[in-house]
Coordinates of C-alpha atoms and ligand atoms in Angstrom, one line a residue:
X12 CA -104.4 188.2 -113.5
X13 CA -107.6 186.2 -112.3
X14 CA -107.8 186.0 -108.4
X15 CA -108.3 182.5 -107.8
X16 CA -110.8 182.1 -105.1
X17 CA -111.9 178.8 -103.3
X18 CA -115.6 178.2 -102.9
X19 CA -118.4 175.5 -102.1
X20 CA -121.5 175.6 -104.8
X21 CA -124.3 173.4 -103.5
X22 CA -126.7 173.7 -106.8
X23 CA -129.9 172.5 -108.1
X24 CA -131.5 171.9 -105.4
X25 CA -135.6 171.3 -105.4
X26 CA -136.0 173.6 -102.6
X27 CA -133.5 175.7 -100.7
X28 CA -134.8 176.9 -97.1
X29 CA -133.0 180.9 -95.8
X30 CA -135.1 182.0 -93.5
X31 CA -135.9 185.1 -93.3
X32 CA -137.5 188.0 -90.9
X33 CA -140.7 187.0 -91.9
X34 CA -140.5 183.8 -92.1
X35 CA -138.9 180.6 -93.8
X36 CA -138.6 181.9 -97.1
X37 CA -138.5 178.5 -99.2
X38 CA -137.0 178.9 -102.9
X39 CA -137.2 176.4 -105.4
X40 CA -134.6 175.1 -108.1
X41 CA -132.1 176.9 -106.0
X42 CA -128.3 177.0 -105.1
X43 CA -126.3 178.6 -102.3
X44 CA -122.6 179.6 -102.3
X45 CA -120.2 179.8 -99.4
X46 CA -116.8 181.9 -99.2
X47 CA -114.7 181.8 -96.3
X48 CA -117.0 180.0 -94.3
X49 CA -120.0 182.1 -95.1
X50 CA -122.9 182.6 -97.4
X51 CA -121.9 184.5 -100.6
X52 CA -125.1 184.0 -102.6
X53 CA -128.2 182.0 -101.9
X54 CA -131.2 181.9 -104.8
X55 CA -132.3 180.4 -108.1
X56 CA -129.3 178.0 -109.1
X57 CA -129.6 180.0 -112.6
X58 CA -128.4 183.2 -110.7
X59 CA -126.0 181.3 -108.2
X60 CA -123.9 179.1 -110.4
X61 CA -123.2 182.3 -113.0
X62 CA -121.3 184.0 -110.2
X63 CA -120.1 180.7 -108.8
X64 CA -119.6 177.6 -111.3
X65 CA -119.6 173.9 -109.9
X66 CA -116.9 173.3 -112.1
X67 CA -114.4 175.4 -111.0
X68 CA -115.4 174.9 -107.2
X69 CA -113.1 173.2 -104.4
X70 CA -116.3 171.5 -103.2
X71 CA -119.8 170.9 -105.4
X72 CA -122.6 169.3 -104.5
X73 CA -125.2 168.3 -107.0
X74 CA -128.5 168.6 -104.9
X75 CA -131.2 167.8 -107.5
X76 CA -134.3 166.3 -105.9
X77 CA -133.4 167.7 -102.7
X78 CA -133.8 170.1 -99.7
X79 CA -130.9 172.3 -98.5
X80 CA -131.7 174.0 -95.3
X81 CA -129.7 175.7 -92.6
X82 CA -128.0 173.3 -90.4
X83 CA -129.9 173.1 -87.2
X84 CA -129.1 174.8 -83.7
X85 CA -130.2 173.1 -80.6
X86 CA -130.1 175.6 -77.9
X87 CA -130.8 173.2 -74.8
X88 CA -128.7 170.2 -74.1
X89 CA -127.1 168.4 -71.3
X90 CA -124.8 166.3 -73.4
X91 CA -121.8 166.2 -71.1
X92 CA -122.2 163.5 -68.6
X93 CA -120.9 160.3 -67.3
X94 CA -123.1 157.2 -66.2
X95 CA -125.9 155.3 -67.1
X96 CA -129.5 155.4 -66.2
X97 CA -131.4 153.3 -69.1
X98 CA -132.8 151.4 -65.9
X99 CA -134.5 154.8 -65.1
X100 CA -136.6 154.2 -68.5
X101 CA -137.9 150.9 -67.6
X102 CA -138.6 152.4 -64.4
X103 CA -140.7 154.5 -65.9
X104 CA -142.2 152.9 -68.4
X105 CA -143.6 150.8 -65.1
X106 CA -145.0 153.6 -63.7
X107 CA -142.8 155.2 -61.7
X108 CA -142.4 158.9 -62.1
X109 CA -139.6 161.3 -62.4
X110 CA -140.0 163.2 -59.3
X111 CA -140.1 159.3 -57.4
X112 CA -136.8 158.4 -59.2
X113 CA -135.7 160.9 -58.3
X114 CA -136.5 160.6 -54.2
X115 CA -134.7 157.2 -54.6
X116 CA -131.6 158.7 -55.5
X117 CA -131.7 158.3 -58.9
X118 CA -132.3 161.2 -61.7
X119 CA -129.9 164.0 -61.7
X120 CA -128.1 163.0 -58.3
X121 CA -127.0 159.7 -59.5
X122 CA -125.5 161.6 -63.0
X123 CA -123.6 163.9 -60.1
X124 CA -122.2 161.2 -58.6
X125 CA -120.9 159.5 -61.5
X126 CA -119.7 162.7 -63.0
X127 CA -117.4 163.4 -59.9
X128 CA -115.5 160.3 -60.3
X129 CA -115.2 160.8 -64.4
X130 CA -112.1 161.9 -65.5
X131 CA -112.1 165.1 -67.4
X132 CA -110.8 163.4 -70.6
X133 CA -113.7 160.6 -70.6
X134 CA -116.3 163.1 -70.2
X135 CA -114.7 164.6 -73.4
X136 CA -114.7 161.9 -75.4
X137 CA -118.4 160.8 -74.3
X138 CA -119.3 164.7 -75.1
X139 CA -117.7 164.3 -78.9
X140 CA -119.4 160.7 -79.2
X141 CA -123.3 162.5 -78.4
X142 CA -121.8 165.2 -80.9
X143 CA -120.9 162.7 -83.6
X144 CA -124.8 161.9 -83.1
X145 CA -125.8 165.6 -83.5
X146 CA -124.1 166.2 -86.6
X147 CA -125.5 162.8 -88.6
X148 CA -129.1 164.4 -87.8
X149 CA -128.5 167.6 -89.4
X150 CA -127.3 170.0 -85.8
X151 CA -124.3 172.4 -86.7
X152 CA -124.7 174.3 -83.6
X153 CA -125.7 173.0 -80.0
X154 CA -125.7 174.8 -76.9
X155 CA -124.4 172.5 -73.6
X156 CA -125.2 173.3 -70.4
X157 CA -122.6 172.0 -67.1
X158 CA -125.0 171.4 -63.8
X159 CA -124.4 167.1 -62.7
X160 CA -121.1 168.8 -61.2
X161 CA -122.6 171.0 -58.4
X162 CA -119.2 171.8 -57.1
X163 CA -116.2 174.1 -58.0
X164 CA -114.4 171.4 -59.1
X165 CA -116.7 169.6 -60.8
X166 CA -118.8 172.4 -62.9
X167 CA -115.4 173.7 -63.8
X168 CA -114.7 170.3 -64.9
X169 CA -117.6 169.6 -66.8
X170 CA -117.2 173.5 -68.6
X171 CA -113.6 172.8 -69.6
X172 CA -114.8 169.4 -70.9
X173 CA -117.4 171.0 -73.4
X174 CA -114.5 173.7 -74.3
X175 CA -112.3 170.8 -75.3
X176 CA -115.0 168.7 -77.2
X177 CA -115.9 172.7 -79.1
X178 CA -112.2 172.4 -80.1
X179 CA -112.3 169.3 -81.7
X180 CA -115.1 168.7 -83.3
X181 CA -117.0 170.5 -86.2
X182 CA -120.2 171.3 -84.4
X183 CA -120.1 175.1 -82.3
X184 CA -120.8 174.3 -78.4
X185 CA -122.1 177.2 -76.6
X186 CA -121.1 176.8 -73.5
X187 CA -123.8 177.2 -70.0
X188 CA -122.7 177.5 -66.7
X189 CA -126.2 175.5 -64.5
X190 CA -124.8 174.9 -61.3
X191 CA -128.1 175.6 -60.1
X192 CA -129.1 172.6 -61.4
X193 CA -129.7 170.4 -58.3
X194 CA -129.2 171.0 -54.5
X195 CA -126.1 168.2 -53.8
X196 CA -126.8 165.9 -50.9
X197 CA -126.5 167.3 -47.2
X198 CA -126.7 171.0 -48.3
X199 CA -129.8 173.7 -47.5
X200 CA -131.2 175.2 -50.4
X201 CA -130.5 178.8 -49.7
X202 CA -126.6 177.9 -48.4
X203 CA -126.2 176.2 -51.3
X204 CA -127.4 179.3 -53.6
X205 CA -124.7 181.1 -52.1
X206 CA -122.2 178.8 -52.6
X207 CA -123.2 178.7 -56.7
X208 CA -123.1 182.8 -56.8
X209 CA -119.7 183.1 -54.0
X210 CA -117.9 180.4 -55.6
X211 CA -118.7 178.5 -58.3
X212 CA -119.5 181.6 -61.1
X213 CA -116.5 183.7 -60.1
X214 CA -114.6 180.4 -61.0
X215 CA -116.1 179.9 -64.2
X216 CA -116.5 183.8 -65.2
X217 CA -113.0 183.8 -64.3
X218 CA -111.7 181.2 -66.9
X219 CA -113.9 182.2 -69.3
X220 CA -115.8 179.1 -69.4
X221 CA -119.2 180.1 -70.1
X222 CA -121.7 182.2 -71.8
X223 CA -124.9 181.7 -70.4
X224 CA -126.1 181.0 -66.7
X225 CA -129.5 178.9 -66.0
X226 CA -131.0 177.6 -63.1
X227 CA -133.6 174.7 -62.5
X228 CA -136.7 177.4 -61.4
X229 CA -139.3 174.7 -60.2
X230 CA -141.3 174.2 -57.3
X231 CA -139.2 171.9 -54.4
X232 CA -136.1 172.9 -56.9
X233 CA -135.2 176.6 -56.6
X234 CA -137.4 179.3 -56.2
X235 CA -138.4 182.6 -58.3
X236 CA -135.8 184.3 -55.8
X237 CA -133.4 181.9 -55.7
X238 CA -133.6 181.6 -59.3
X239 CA -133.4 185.3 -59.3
X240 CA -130.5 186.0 -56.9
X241 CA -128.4 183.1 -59.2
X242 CA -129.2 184.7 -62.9
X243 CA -128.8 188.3 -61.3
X244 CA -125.2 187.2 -60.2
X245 CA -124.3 185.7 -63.6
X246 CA -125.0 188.9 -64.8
X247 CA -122.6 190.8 -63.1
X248 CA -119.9 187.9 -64.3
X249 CA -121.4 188.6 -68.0
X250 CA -123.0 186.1 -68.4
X251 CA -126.4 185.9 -70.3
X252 CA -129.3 184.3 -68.2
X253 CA -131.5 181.5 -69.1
X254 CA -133.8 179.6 -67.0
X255 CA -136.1 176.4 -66.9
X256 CA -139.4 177.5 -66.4
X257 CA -142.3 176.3 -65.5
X258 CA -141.8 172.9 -66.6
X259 CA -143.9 170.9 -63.6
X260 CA -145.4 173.3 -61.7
X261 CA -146.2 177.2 -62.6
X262 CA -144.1 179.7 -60.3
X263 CA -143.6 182.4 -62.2
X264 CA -140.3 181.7 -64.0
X265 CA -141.2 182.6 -67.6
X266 CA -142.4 186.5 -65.7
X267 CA -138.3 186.3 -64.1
X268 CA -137.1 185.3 -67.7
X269 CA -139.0 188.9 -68.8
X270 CA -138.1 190.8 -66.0
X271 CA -134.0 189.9 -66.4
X272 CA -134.6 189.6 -70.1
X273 CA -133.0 186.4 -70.4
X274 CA -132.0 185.0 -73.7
X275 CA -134.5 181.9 -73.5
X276 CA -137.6 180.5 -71.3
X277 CA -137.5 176.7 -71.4
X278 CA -140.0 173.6 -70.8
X279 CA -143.1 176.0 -70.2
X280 CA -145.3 173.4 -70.2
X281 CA -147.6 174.7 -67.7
X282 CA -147.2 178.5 -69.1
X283 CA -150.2 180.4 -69.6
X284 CA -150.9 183.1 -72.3
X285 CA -150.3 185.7 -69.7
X286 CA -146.7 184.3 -69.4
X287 CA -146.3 184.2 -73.5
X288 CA -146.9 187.3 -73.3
X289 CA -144.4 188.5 -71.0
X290 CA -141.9 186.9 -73.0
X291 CA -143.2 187.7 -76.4
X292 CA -142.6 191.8 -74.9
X293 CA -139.7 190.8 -73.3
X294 CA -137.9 189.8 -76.6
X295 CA -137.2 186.2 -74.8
X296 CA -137.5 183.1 -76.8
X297 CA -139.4 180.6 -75.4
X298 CA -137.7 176.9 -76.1
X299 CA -140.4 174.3 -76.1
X300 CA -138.7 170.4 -75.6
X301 CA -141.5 168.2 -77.3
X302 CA -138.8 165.3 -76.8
X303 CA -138.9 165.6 -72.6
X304 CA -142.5 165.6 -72.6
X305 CA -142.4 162.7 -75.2
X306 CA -139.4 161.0 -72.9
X307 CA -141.7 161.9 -69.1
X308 CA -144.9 161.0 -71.3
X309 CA -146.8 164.7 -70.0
X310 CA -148.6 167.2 -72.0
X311 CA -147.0 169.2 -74.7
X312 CA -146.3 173.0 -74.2
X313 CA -148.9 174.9 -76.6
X314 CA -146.5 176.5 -79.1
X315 CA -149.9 178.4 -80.8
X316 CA -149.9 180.5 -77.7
X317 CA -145.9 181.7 -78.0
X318 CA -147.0 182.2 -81.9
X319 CA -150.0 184.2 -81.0
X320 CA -148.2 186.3 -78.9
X321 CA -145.8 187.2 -81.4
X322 CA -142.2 185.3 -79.8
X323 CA -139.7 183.4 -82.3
X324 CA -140.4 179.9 -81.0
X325 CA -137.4 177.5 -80.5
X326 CA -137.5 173.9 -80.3
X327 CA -134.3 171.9 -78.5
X328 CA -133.7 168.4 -77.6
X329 CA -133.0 168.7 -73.9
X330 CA -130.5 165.7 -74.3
X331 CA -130.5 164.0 -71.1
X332 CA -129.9 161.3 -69.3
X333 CA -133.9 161.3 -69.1
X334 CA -134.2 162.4 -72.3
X335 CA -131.7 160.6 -74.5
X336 CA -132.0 161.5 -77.8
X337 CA -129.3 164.2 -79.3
X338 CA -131.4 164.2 -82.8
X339 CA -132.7 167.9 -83.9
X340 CA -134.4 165.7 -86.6
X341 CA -136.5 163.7 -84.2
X342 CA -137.7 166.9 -82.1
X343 CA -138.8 168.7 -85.4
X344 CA -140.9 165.4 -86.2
X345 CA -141.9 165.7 -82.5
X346 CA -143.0 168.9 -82.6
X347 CA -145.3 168.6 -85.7
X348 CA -146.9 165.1 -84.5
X349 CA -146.8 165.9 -81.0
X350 CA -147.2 169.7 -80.2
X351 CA -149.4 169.9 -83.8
X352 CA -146.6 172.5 -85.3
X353 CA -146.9 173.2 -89.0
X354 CA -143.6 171.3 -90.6
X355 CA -142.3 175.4 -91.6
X356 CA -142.6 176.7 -88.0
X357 CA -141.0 173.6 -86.8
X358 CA -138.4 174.1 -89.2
X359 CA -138.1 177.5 -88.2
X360 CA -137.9 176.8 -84.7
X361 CA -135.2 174.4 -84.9
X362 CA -133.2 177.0 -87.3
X363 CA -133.9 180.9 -86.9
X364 CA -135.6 180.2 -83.8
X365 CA -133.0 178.2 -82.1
X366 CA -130.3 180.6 -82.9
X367 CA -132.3 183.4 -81.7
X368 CA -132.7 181.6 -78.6
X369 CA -129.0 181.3 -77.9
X370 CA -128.0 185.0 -78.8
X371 CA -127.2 184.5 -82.4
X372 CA -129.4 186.4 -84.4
X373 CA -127.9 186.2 -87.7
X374 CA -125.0 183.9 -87.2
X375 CA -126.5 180.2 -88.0
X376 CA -130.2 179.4 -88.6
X377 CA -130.1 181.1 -92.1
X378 CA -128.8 180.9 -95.4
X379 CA -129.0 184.2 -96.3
X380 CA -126.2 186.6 -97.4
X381 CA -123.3 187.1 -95.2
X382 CA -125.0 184.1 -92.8
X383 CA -122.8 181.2 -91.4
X384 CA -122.2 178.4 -94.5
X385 CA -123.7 175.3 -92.0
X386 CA -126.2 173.5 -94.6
X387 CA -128.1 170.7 -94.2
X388 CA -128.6 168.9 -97.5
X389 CA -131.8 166.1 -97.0
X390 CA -133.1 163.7 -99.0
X391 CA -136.5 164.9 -99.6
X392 CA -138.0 167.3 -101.8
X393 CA -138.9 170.0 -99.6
X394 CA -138.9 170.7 -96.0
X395 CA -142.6 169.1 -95.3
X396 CA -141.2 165.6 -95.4
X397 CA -138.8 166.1 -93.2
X398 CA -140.9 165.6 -90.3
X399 CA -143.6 163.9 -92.7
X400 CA -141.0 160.7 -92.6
X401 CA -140.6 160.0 -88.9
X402 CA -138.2 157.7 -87.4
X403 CA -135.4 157.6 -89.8
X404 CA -132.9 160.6 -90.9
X405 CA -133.5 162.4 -93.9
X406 CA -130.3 164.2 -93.2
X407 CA -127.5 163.3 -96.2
X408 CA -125.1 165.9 -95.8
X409 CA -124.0 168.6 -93.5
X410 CA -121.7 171.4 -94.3
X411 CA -119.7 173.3 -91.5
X412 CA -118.8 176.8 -92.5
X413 CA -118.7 175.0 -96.3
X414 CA -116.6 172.3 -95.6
X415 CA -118.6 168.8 -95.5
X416 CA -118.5 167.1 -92.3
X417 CA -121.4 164.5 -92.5
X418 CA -122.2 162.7 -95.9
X419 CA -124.3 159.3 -96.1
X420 CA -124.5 159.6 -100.2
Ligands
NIG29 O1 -134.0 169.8 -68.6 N1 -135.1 169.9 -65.8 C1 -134.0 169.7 -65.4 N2 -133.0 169.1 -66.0 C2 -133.1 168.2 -67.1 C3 -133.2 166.8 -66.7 C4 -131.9 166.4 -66.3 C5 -131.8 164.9 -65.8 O2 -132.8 164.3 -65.4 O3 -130.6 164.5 -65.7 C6 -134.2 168.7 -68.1 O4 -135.2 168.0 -68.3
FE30 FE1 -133.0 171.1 -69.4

């Protein structure tokens, strides 16, 4: 008796992208099979289709001409939210700034206020509509972060929301609990720290609802103690801290983000080498967000000092209401023409690096044996032109644990 197992071959492909702990680890004329969901072989199509014909596969995909890379992880989004501020853009584009917008009741206030009054069900659906979008550019993976809530009800609303989108659609949501995203109207600061760590996280840590904690560490936002006191408390509920740093102003986030050794620093557009440091030692990833910078029209972080320092850099979308675009594509062509990244460490960064930055090691992000089955196929010949063509997707196919979920061909 044969056992008759089920498998997905994708074969002879022009360049095949695992990643490694080195580094990308890019093989040409190569295949990768998956089993149950993960990698069972990855390497010269030669070597891959003996074990694992295309002819007697449940799913084969002829990739010749092509690049098959991990599917992409964005570790920092804001993709559950309710309202519209594409008025803010034009706003901006006049010369207002964000900070201004934000005085004027706009920015994250106004997607509060419209979040309050959204039923749970609608922010669902508008969650799996931005995830629809994440999936066509090549993301397999994308962290979500709650925060336009800012109240018991509402964060827990928001975090329940992204559970239900996570359950119905093929891309993984890792769930973040940001209360400490904004102080709401008529509350102090330091009350309203107390009423994130007294009430809010129990009620989250209590339903299980999230994995991570961040907090907004800026100056006029919350402070390095603030900041502290919040991801300290999410700690003791178990959750994993994460923090924008040092995005506007330099306070001394990214140094928090060592000393709690949170999973991820992120923005650090005004981080020195000093603070790249810290976090290299510290085993935190920093997340650099060439697409808010792009979106605010600032300077770019410097990824060359995070590389010199020796951290795995991530890249992430931020996807925003300021920042509206969900595509993991357009931040790796972002990162190369804006920040100056090499196409493989922006590739890397949107892969390995992103899944490092969210806890996940050697989940997705590679393509290696025993690694997550969530492929990209794109319609180049090797990862350079990914970012080489701007402006439209490469992206073909994506595979979910081996199972196609995205195809354009
Ligand atoms: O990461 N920095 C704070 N939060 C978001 C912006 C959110 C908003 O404007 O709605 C960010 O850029
Ligand atoms: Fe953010």
């Amino acid at each position: 008796v044969v056992a008759v197992t089920e498998y997905t071959v994708v074969y002879d492909a022009a360049q095949l992208v695992r990643n490694s702990e080195e580094g990308l680890d890019a093989v040409a004329d190569a295949a990768v099979a998956v089993e149950d969901g993960h990698v069972a072989a990855a390497g010269a199509t030669d070597e891959v289709v003996r074990a694992y014909p295309p002819e007697n596969a449940a799913v084969a995909v002829d990739a010749s001409g092509k690049t098959v890379l991990p599917g992409f992880v964005d570790p920092h989004t804001h993709a559950v939210f309710a309202g519209d501020r594409a008025d803010e853009f034009t706003a901006k584009l006049r010369g207002k700034t964000y900070q201004e917008i934000a005085a004027e009741g706009g920015g994250i206030l106004r997607t509060v206020r419209a979040v309050r009054e959204t039923p749970r069900e609608v922010l669902v659906r508008n969650l799996l509509s931005h995830l629809d979008e994440m999936l066509a550019h090549g993301t397999t993976t994308a962290e979500v972060k709650s925060g336009y809530g800012l109240s018991v009800e509402s964060e827990t609303k928001l975090l329940a929301a992204i559970r239900d989108a996570d359950e119905r659609h093929p891309v993984d949501v890792v769930p973040t609990f940001m209360g400490a995203h904004a102080v709401p109207d008529g509350w102090e600061t330091d009350d309203y720290v107390d009423h994130v760590i007294e009430e809010q996280l129990p009620a989250v840590a209590d339903r299980g609802l999230a994995e991570f904690c961040d907090v907004f560490c800026e100056e006029g936002i919350f402070s390095v103690e603030q900041s502290r006191r919040v991801l300290a408390a999410g700690s003791e509920h178990g959750l994993t801290p994460k923090i924008h740093a040092e995005e506007f102003e330099r306070i001394g986030g990214a140094e928090l983000a060592a000393e709690l050794g949170a999973a991820s620093a992120d923005h650090l557009l005004q981080a020195t080498p000093e603070d790249a440091r810290a976090l290299a030692d510290a085993g935190v990833v920093p997340v650099l967000l060439p697409g808010t910078a792009f979106a605010l029209d600032a300077d770019y972080a410097d990824p060359e000092q995070f590389a010199a320092a020796g951290a795995e850099v991530a890249i992430a979308t931020d996807f925003n209401p300021n920042c509206f675009s969900q595509s993991m594509e357009f931040a790796v062509d972002l990162a190369c023409h804006g920040m100056r990244m090499d196409p493989g460490s922006a590739v890397r960064a949107a892969t390995a690096g992103a899944a490092a930055a969210i806890d996940r090691p050697d989940g997705p992000g590679r393509l290696r044996e025993g690694d997550l089955g969530d492929i990209v196929i794109a319609d180049v010949p090797d990862y350079e032109h990914v970012p080489y063509n701007f402006g439209v997707s490469t992206v073909e196919t994506v595979l979910k644990a081996g199972k196609i979920v995205h195809d354009t061909r």
